[in-house]
């Protein structure tokens, strides 16, 4: 594949990111992967093919089959694992290669800087159907223009073994430094969520906007935690270590992991400690240079329909929170047990409570340091 002619390349550090959809790669619940139509460069210009750059699993027929049937097209997915890997694909792809991209919202400004995505007309999308907190999501807007639409989200806090720790004990990240937790604190081997939660534990709000003194304090806080560590884990390792009890506390992950384990009988849960948690957000954008802009727009519109949103939320292998209020109603009407499990009940406590209580900070890339600075510090921490 030739070097892009028009995109502005963004230099990224080596990918260390194996985040949540890596569970699919890990083969732990990947039944849907084999049925998705994988991307082929020969399909790029085919008007009956929508080329989709995305995390694995998002072009499963259970999610996009209705769209394909309705519009008489096929969706071909080019899968990546991690934002850094996505940016590498972007840097290597000529304009027109992809039509739609799904990205973690904190990477959208890099996509914008690379001239890879185009502005969207807000009137084209049912933004008023989203929870008010998400109707003008800050990571989607640049210079007053919309570049992305929220597809789903989730919270990252402290996941724990419920036989080893009580909810009261894990109500603060400080439990990770307790004698009881010595040798039992596992780490998701991705600097961004892991350091983000440690930064929260150090009182930093927002956790990724640190001056020199706060960054140095974060370093000391991290290094003081190393004696408590049981290991640094990929997604597959997180599942096994939480199942066999090798790791009894893990910061920076959430219900996207523990829900699946819990429903399988593993005694684990996730809490947003009093110091707060992080929100990951997955967003859809139209790729600049596509010859299928209208089809791409229709795909994003379809993805926000209640039926598509419910399908996304209830994927057995990777349940998620969704932003559409009509989709919440449909979920409660048709799958009340799923609504309860996912904490998306319309009556009673739900996942919006932590957001409204201002306990949630958006996961973002570092503000005052480079990505390399944070990656380097993470590598130092691991090598202690």
Short mmCIF file of C-alpha atoms in Angstrom, two decimals:
data_model
loop_
_atom_site.label_atom_id
_atom_site.label_comp_id
_atom_site.label_asym_id
_atom_site.label_seq_id
_atom_site.Cartn_x
_atom_site.Cartn_y
_atom_site.Cartn_z
CA UNK A 1 0.00 0.00 0.00
CA UNK A 2 1.43 3.35 -0.99
CA UNK A 3 2.06 6.24 1.32
CA UNK A 4 -0.94 8.60 1.55
CA UNK A 5 -0.75 11.55 -0.75
CA UNK A 6 -2.98 13.97 1.14
CA UNK A 7 -3.31 12.81 4.72
CA UNK A 8 -1.03 14.50 7.18
CA UNK A 9 0.89 11.70 8.93
CA UNK A 10 0.84 11.64 12.72
CA UNK A 11 3.86 10.05 14.35
CA UNK A 12 2.78 7.62 17.04
CA UNK A 13 4.81 5.71 19.59
CA UNK A 14 5.06 1.92 19.41
CA UNK A 15 1.68 0.39 20.08
CA UNK A 16 1.34 -0.91 23.60
CA UNK A 17 -2.41 -0.72 23.48
CA UNK A 18 -4.32 -3.95 23.84
CA UNK A 19 -7.61 -2.66 25.02
CA UNK A 20 -11.09 -3.91 25.45
CA UNK A 21 -11.93 -5.46 22.12
CA UNK A 22 -8.73 -7.43 22.51
CA UNK A 23 -10.95 -9.83 24.38
CA UNK A 24 -12.18 -10.92 21.02
CA UNK A 25 -8.67 -11.45 19.77
CA UNK A 26 -7.94 -13.39 22.91
CA UNK A 27 -10.41 -15.97 21.80
CA UNK A 28 -12.37 -15.74 25.01
CA UNK A 29 -15.68 -15.04 23.40
CA UNK A 30 -14.94 -14.51 19.78
CA UNK A 31 -17.81 -16.38 18.24
CA UNK A 32 -18.90 -13.36 16.27
CA UNK A 33 -15.57 -12.58 14.65
CA UNK A 34 -15.58 -15.37 12.17
CA UNK A 35 -18.80 -14.21 10.57
CA UNK A 36 -17.82 -10.62 9.85
CA UNK A 37 -16.75 -9.82 6.29
CA UNK A 38 -13.10 -8.79 6.45
CA UNK A 39 -11.71 -5.91 4.49
CA UNK A 40 -10.05 -6.31 1.10
CA UNK A 41 -8.41 -3.40 -0.68
CA UNK A 42 -10.03 -4.54 -3.93
CA UNK A 43 -13.42 -3.60 -2.44
CA UNK A 44 -12.47 0.01 -1.75
CA UNK A 45 -14.10 1.42 -4.88
CA UNK A 46 -17.07 -0.96 -5.02
CA UNK A 47 -20.24 1.15 -4.58
CA UNK A 48 -21.95 -1.83 -2.95
CA UNK A 49 -19.31 -2.12 -0.23
CA UNK A 50 -18.93 0.09 2.83
CA UNK A 51 -15.33 -0.02 4.05
CA UNK A 52 -15.23 0.22 7.82
CA UNK A 53 -12.11 0.81 9.93
CA UNK A 54 -12.99 -0.39 13.41
CA UNK A 55 -12.24 -2.44 16.49
CA UNK A 56 -12.99 -6.16 15.97
CA UNK A 57 -16.54 -7.42 16.22
CA UNK A 58 -18.42 -4.29 15.23
CA UNK A 59 -19.38 -5.56 11.76
CA UNK A 60 -20.95 -8.73 13.06
CA UNK A 61 -24.16 -9.61 11.19
CA UNK A 62 -26.12 -9.35 14.44
CA UNK A 63 -25.30 -5.64 14.43
CA UNK A 64 -25.01 -4.62 10.77
CA UNK A 65 -26.98 -7.35 8.97
CA UNK A 66 -30.17 -5.32 8.93
CA UNK A 67 -28.33 -2.36 7.39
CA UNK A 68 -26.79 -4.54 4.70
CA UNK A 69 -30.18 -5.98 3.81
CA UNK A 70 -31.93 -2.60 3.84
CA UNK A 71 -29.42 -0.94 1.50
CA UNK A 72 -28.26 -3.95 -0.52
CA UNK A 73 -24.61 -3.51 0.45
CA UNK A 74 -21.85 -5.36 2.24
CA UNK A 75 -19.78 -4.02 5.09
CA UNK A 76 -16.11 -4.91 4.99
CA UNK A 77 -14.26 -4.30 8.22
CA UNK A 78 -10.57 -3.57 8.59
CA UNK A 79 -9.91 -4.43 12.21
CA UNK A 80 -7.39 -2.80 14.50
CA UNK A 81 -6.64 -3.21 18.19
CA UNK A 82 -5.83 0.08 19.91
CA UNK A 83 -5.81 3.72 18.92
CA UNK A 84 -2.11 3.72 18.11
CA UNK A 85 -2.59 0.86 15.67
CA UNK A 86 -5.54 2.69 14.13
CA UNK A 87 -3.40 5.75 13.52
CA UNK A 88 -0.75 3.56 11.89
CA UNK A 89 -3.39 2.23 9.48
CA UNK A 90 -4.56 5.78 8.77
CA UNK A 91 -1.01 6.90 8.01
CA UNK A 92 -0.54 4.04 5.55
CA UNK A 93 -3.87 4.34 3.69
CA UNK A 94 -4.48 6.39 0.55
CA UNK A 95 -7.53 8.70 0.57
CA UNK A 96 -10.71 6.82 -0.29
CA UNK A 97 -9.55 3.56 1.27
CA UNK A 98 -12.17 3.68 4.04
CA UNK A 99 -15.65 5.19 4.26
CA UNK A 100 -16.37 5.07 8.01
CA UNK A 101 -14.06 4.91 11.01
CA UNK A 102 -14.86 3.98 14.60
CA UNK A 103 -12.41 5.56 17.03
CA UNK A 104 -11.99 6.06 20.73
CA UNK A 105 -12.99 9.66 21.18
CA UNK A 106 -9.65 10.79 22.59
CA UNK A 107 -8.04 9.98 19.23
CA UNK A 108 -10.43 12.11 17.22
CA UNK A 109 -8.31 15.23 17.37
CA UNK A 110 -5.44 13.19 15.90
CA UNK A 111 -7.73 12.00 13.10
CA UNK A 112 -8.75 15.62 12.55
CA UNK A 113 -5.09 16.72 12.55
CA UNK A 114 -4.30 13.99 10.01
CA UNK A 115 -7.09 15.38 7.79
CA UNK A 116 -8.64 11.90 7.85
CA UNK A 117 -12.22 12.74 8.85
CA UNK A 118 -14.65 15.30 7.55
CA UNK A 119 -17.10 17.57 9.37
CA UNK A 120 -20.63 16.26 9.85
CA UNK A 121 -23.92 18.13 9.58
CA UNK A 122 -25.46 17.87 13.07
CA UNK A 123 -28.92 17.98 11.48
CA UNK A 124 -28.23 14.61 9.84
CA UNK A 125 -28.05 12.76 13.15
CA UNK A 126 -30.50 12.26 16.05
CA UNK A 127 -28.32 14.05 18.58
CA UNK A 128 -31.40 15.12 20.55
CA UNK A 129 -32.15 11.43 21.18
CA UNK A 130 -28.94 11.12 23.17
CA UNK A 131 -28.78 11.72 26.91
CA UNK A 132 -28.40 15.50 27.35
CA UNK A 133 -24.90 15.00 28.75
CA UNK A 134 -23.80 13.55 25.39
CA UNK A 135 -25.64 15.78 22.89
CA UNK A 136 -22.65 18.08 22.48
CA UNK A 137 -19.86 15.78 23.54
CA UNK A 138 -16.69 17.90 23.78
CA UNK A 139 -14.31 15.41 22.14
CA UNK A 140 -16.44 15.44 18.96
CA UNK A 141 -16.36 19.16 18.20
CA UNK A 142 -13.52 21.23 16.75
CA UNK A 143 -13.86 24.93 15.93
CA UNK A 144 -17.62 24.63 16.33
CA UNK A 145 -17.89 21.77 13.84
CA UNK A 146 -19.03 18.22 14.54
CA UNK A 147 -16.65 15.42 13.51
CA UNK A 148 -17.98 12.36 15.33
CA UNK A 149 -21.12 10.81 16.79
CA UNK A 150 -21.11 8.71 19.95
CA UNK A 151 -21.86 5.03 19.40
CA UNK A 152 -21.32 3.63 22.91
CA UNK A 153 -19.39 4.19 26.10
CA UNK A 154 -18.35 2.65 29.40
CA UNK A 155 -16.66 3.49 32.69
CA UNK A 156 -13.24 2.46 33.96
CA UNK A 157 -12.61 2.30 37.68
CA UNK A 158 -11.37 -0.39 40.05
CA UNK A 159 -12.27 -4.01 39.38
CA UNK A 160 -11.97 -6.38 42.33
CA UNK A 161 -12.47 -9.87 43.67
CA UNK A 162 -15.65 -9.76 45.74
CA UNK A 163 -14.54 -12.63 47.99
CA UNK A 164 -11.31 -10.86 48.90
CA UNK A 165 -12.53 -7.26 49.21
CA UNK A 166 -15.77 -5.59 50.30
CA UNK A 167 -17.37 -2.65 48.46
CA UNK A 168 -16.41 -0.44 51.41
CA UNK A 169 -12.76 -1.46 51.18
CA UNK A 170 -12.58 -0.66 47.46
CA UNK A 171 -14.45 2.63 47.76
CA UNK A 172 -11.05 4.35 47.44
CA UNK A 173 -8.09 3.59 45.19
CA UNK A 174 -6.03 3.73 48.40
CA UNK A 175 -6.91 0.08 48.96
CA UNK A 176 -4.27 -0.75 46.32
CA UNK A 177 -1.57 0.36 48.77
CA UNK A 178 -2.96 -1.69 51.67
CA UNK A 179 -1.10 -4.60 53.24
CA UNK A 180 -3.97 -6.84 52.21
CA UNK A 181 -3.40 -5.98 48.55
CA UNK A 182 0.34 -6.68 48.56
CA UNK A 183 1.19 -8.74 45.47
CA UNK A 184 -2.45 -8.76 44.37
CA UNK A 185 -2.73 -5.58 42.28
CA UNK A 186 -2.82 -6.35 38.57
CA UNK A 187 -2.32 -3.79 35.83
CA UNK A 188 -3.81 -3.58 32.40
CA UNK A 189 -0.69 -3.07 30.28
CA UNK A 190 -1.82 0.15 28.64
CA UNK A 191 -0.52 3.40 30.04
CA UNK A 192 -3.61 5.50 29.36
CA UNK A 193 -6.34 3.93 31.55
CA UNK A 194 -3.91 2.58 34.15
CA UNK A 195 -2.04 5.86 34.70
CA UNK A 196 -5.33 7.74 34.42
CA UNK A 197 -6.76 5.94 37.44
CA UNK A 198 -3.54 6.36 39.45
CA UNK A 199 -3.63 10.04 38.54
CA UNK A 200 -7.20 10.22 39.86
CA UNK A 201 -6.05 8.55 43.06
CA UNK A 202 -3.54 11.37 43.42
CA UNK A 203 -6.34 13.94 43.32
CA UNK A 204 -5.83 15.09 39.72
CA UNK A 205 -9.03 16.22 38.05
CA UNK A 206 -8.78 16.16 35.11
CA UNK A 207 -6.30 13.29 35.33
CA UNK A 208 -4.48 13.83 32.03
CA UNK A 209 -3.78 17.58 32.27
CA UNK A 210 -0.76 17.67 34.59
CA UNK A 211 1.88 20.34 35.02
CA UNK A 212 5.49 19.36 35.69
CA UNK A 213 5.02 19.10 39.46
CA UNK A 214 1.88 16.99 39.21
CA UNK A 215 3.49 14.72 36.63
CA UNK A 216 6.45 14.19 38.96
CA UNK A 217 4.02 13.47 41.82
CA UNK A 218 2.26 10.93 39.62
CA UNK A 219 5.60 9.24 39.00
CA UNK A 220 6.26 8.93 42.73
CA UNK A 221 2.74 7.63 43.33
CA UNK A 222 3.12 5.00 40.63
CA UNK A 223 6.52 3.84 41.80
CA UNK A 224 5.23 3.46 45.37
CA UNK A 225 2.65 1.02 44.02
CA UNK A 226 5.12 -1.33 42.35
CA UNK A 227 5.66 -3.56 45.44
CA UNK A 228 1.93 -4.30 45.37
CA UNK A 229 1.96 -5.51 41.77
CA UNK A 230 1.08 -9.02 40.74
CA UNK A 231 1.80 -8.37 37.08
CA UNK A 232 1.08 -6.45 33.88
CA UNK A 233 -1.53 -8.08 31.75
CA UNK A 234 -2.91 -8.29 28.26
CA UNK A 235 -6.65 -8.70 27.94
CA UNK A 236 -6.42 -12.48 27.95
CA UNK A 237 -4.20 -12.35 31.03
CA UNK A 238 -6.69 -10.06 32.80
CA UNK A 239 -9.45 -12.61 32.35
CA UNK A 240 -7.32 -15.50 33.59
CA UNK A 241 -5.72 -13.59 36.47
CA UNK A 242 -9.07 -12.36 37.77
CA UNK A 243 -10.51 -15.85 37.40
CA UNK A 244 -7.71 -17.64 39.26
CA UNK A 245 -7.33 -14.87 41.83
CA UNK A 246 -3.75 -13.96 40.97
CA UNK A 247 -4.96 -10.38 40.56
CA UNK A 248 -7.59 -9.26 43.05
CA UNK A 249 -7.56 -5.55 42.23
CA UNK A 250 -7.09 -4.01 38.77
CA UNK A 251 -7.40 -0.27 38.10
CA UNK A 252 -8.36 1.07 34.67
CA UNK A 253 -10.74 -1.63 33.53
CA UNK A 254 -14.48 -1.88 33.99
CA UNK A 255 -17.69 -3.75 33.52
CA UNK A 256 -16.82 -4.55 29.90
CA UNK A 257 -14.64 -7.26 31.50
CA UNK A 258 -16.22 -8.02 34.86
CA UNK A 259 -19.81 -8.31 33.57
CA UNK A 260 -18.85 -11.25 31.39
CA UNK A 261 -16.84 -12.90 34.14
CA UNK A 262 -19.55 -12.36 36.73
CA UNK A 263 -22.24 -13.91 34.57
CA UNK A 264 -19.90 -16.91 34.28
CA UNK A 265 -19.72 -17.25 38.06
CA UNK A 266 -16.40 -15.51 38.76
CA UNK A 267 -16.64 -13.41 41.97
CA UNK A 268 -15.66 -10.03 40.51
CA UNK A 269 -17.20 -6.61 40.19
CA UNK A 270 -16.22 -3.05 39.25
CA UNK A 271 -16.65 0.09 41.32
CA UNK A 272 -16.08 3.76 40.62
CA UNK A 273 -14.07 4.81 43.71
CA UNK A 274 -14.70 8.07 45.50
CA UNK A 275 -11.76 9.67 43.64
CA UNK A 276 -13.61 9.06 40.36
CA UNK A 277 -13.40 6.97 37.20
CA UNK A 278 -12.75 7.35 33.48
CA UNK A 279 -15.12 7.16 30.54
CA UNK A 280 -14.12 5.51 27.29
CA UNK A 281 -16.18 6.57 24.32
CA UNK A 282 -16.47 5.00 20.88
CA UNK A 283 -17.40 7.33 18.04
CA UNK A 284 -18.24 7.09 14.35
CA UNK A 285 -16.94 9.47 11.69
CA UNK A 286 -17.01 9.75 7.91
CA UNK A 287 -13.59 9.38 6.32
CA UNK A 288 -12.43 12.23 4.13
CA UNK A 289 -12.12 11.31 0.46
CA UNK A 290 -14.81 8.63 0.47
CA UNK A 291 -16.85 8.34 -2.71
CA UNK A 292 -19.70 6.85 -0.65
CA UNK A 293 -20.45 9.74 1.68
CA UNK A 294 -24.22 9.24 1.51
CA UNK A 295 -23.93 5.55 2.39
CA UNK A 296 -21.53 6.38 5.22
CA UNK A 297 -24.02 8.93 6.59
CA UNK A 298 -26.82 6.37 6.43
CA UNK A 299 -24.67 3.83 8.25
CA UNK A 300 -24.04 6.23 11.14
CA UNK A 301 -27.75 7.09 11.22
CA UNK A 302 -28.60 3.36 11.30
CA UNK A 303 -26.09 2.77 14.11
CA UNK A 304 -28.01 5.23 16.27
CA UNK A 305 -31.41 3.61 15.74
CA UNK A 306 -32.84 1.98 18.87
CA UNK A 307 -32.63 -1.52 17.38
CA UNK A 308 -28.97 -1.16 16.38
CA UNK A 309 -28.09 0.45 19.70
CA UNK A 310 -29.72 -2.37 21.68
CA UNK A 311 -27.86 -4.93 19.55
CA UNK A 312 -24.61 -3.16 20.34
CA UNK A 313 -25.36 -2.94 24.08
CA UNK A 314 -26.28 -6.59 24.48
CA UNK A 315 -23.48 -8.29 22.59
CA UNK A 316 -22.79 -11.31 24.76
CA UNK A 317 -19.04 -11.04 24.38
CA UNK A 318 -18.76 -7.32 25.00
CA UNK A 319 -21.69 -5.53 26.60
CA UNK A 320 -21.59 -1.74 26.50
CA UNK A 321 -23.49 1.34 27.61
CA UNK A 322 -25.32 3.22 24.87
CA UNK A 323 -26.19 6.93 24.65
CA UNK A 324 -29.61 6.82 22.91
CA UNK A 325 -32.61 7.39 25.19
CA UNK A 326 -35.11 5.71 22.79
CA UNK A 327 -32.77 2.71 22.76
CA UNK A 328 -32.85 2.61 26.56
CA UNK A 329 -36.66 2.53 26.37
CA UNK A 330 -36.59 -0.29 23.83
CA UNK A 331 -34.11 -2.22 25.98
CA UNK A 332 -36.30 -1.82 29.07
CA UNK A 333 -39.44 -2.81 27.14
CA UNK A 334 -37.98 -5.87 25.41
CA UNK A 335 -35.06 -7.05 27.55
CA UNK A 336 -35.68 -5.91 31.13
CA UNK A 337 -33.20 -8.37 32.63
CA UNK A 338 -30.47 -7.08 30.30
CA UNK A 339 -31.42 -3.51 31.23
CA UNK A 340 -30.95 -4.40 34.90
CA UNK A 341 -27.66 -6.21 34.31
CA UNK A 342 -26.31 -3.31 32.26
CA UNK A 343 -27.56 -0.73 34.79
CA UNK A 344 -29.61 0.97 32.10
CA UNK A 345 -32.98 0.80 33.83
CA UNK A 346 -35.10 3.89 33.28
CA UNK A 347 -36.54 3.68 36.78
CA UNK A 348 -33.99 3.44 39.53
CA UNK A 349 -30.20 3.69 39.67
CA UNK A 350 -28.40 3.51 36.34
CA UNK A 351 -25.06 4.25 34.69
CA UNK A 352 -25.90 7.91 34.24
CA UNK A 353 -25.83 8.41 38.01
CA UNK A 354 -22.02 8.48 38.22
CA UNK A 355 -21.88 10.89 35.29
CA UNK A 356 -24.45 13.22 36.85
CA UNK A 357 -22.60 13.03 40.16
CA UNK A 358 -19.50 14.28 38.30
CA UNK A 359 -17.51 11.17 39.31
CA UNK A 360 -16.50 10.49 35.71
CA UNK A 361 -13.64 12.08 33.82
CA UNK A 362 -13.22 11.61 30.08
CA UNK A 363 -10.32 9.43 29.03
CA UNK A 364 -8.07 11.70 27.01
CA UNK A 365 -4.55 11.77 25.68
CA UNK A 366 -1.95 13.64 27.79
CA UNK A 367 -2.33 17.41 27.64
CA UNK A 368 0.97 18.86 28.85
CA UNK A 369 3.30 15.98 28.09
CA UNK A 370 3.70 13.91 24.95
CA UNK A 371 2.30 10.43 24.47
CA UNK A 372 5.91 9.27 24.48
CA UNK A 373 6.49 10.88 27.91
CA UNK A 374 3.62 8.91 29.42
CA UNK A 375 4.62 5.72 27.63
CA UNK A 376 8.20 6.13 28.86
CA UNK A 377 7.04 6.57 32.45
CA UNK A 378 4.85 3.49 32.14
CA UNK A 379 7.85 1.51 30.86
CA UNK A 380 9.98 2.73 33.78
CA UNK A 381 7.26 1.68 36.21
CA UNK A 382 7.10 -1.80 34.73
CA UNK A 383 10.86 -2.25 34.81
CA UNK A 384 11.32 -1.33 38.50
#
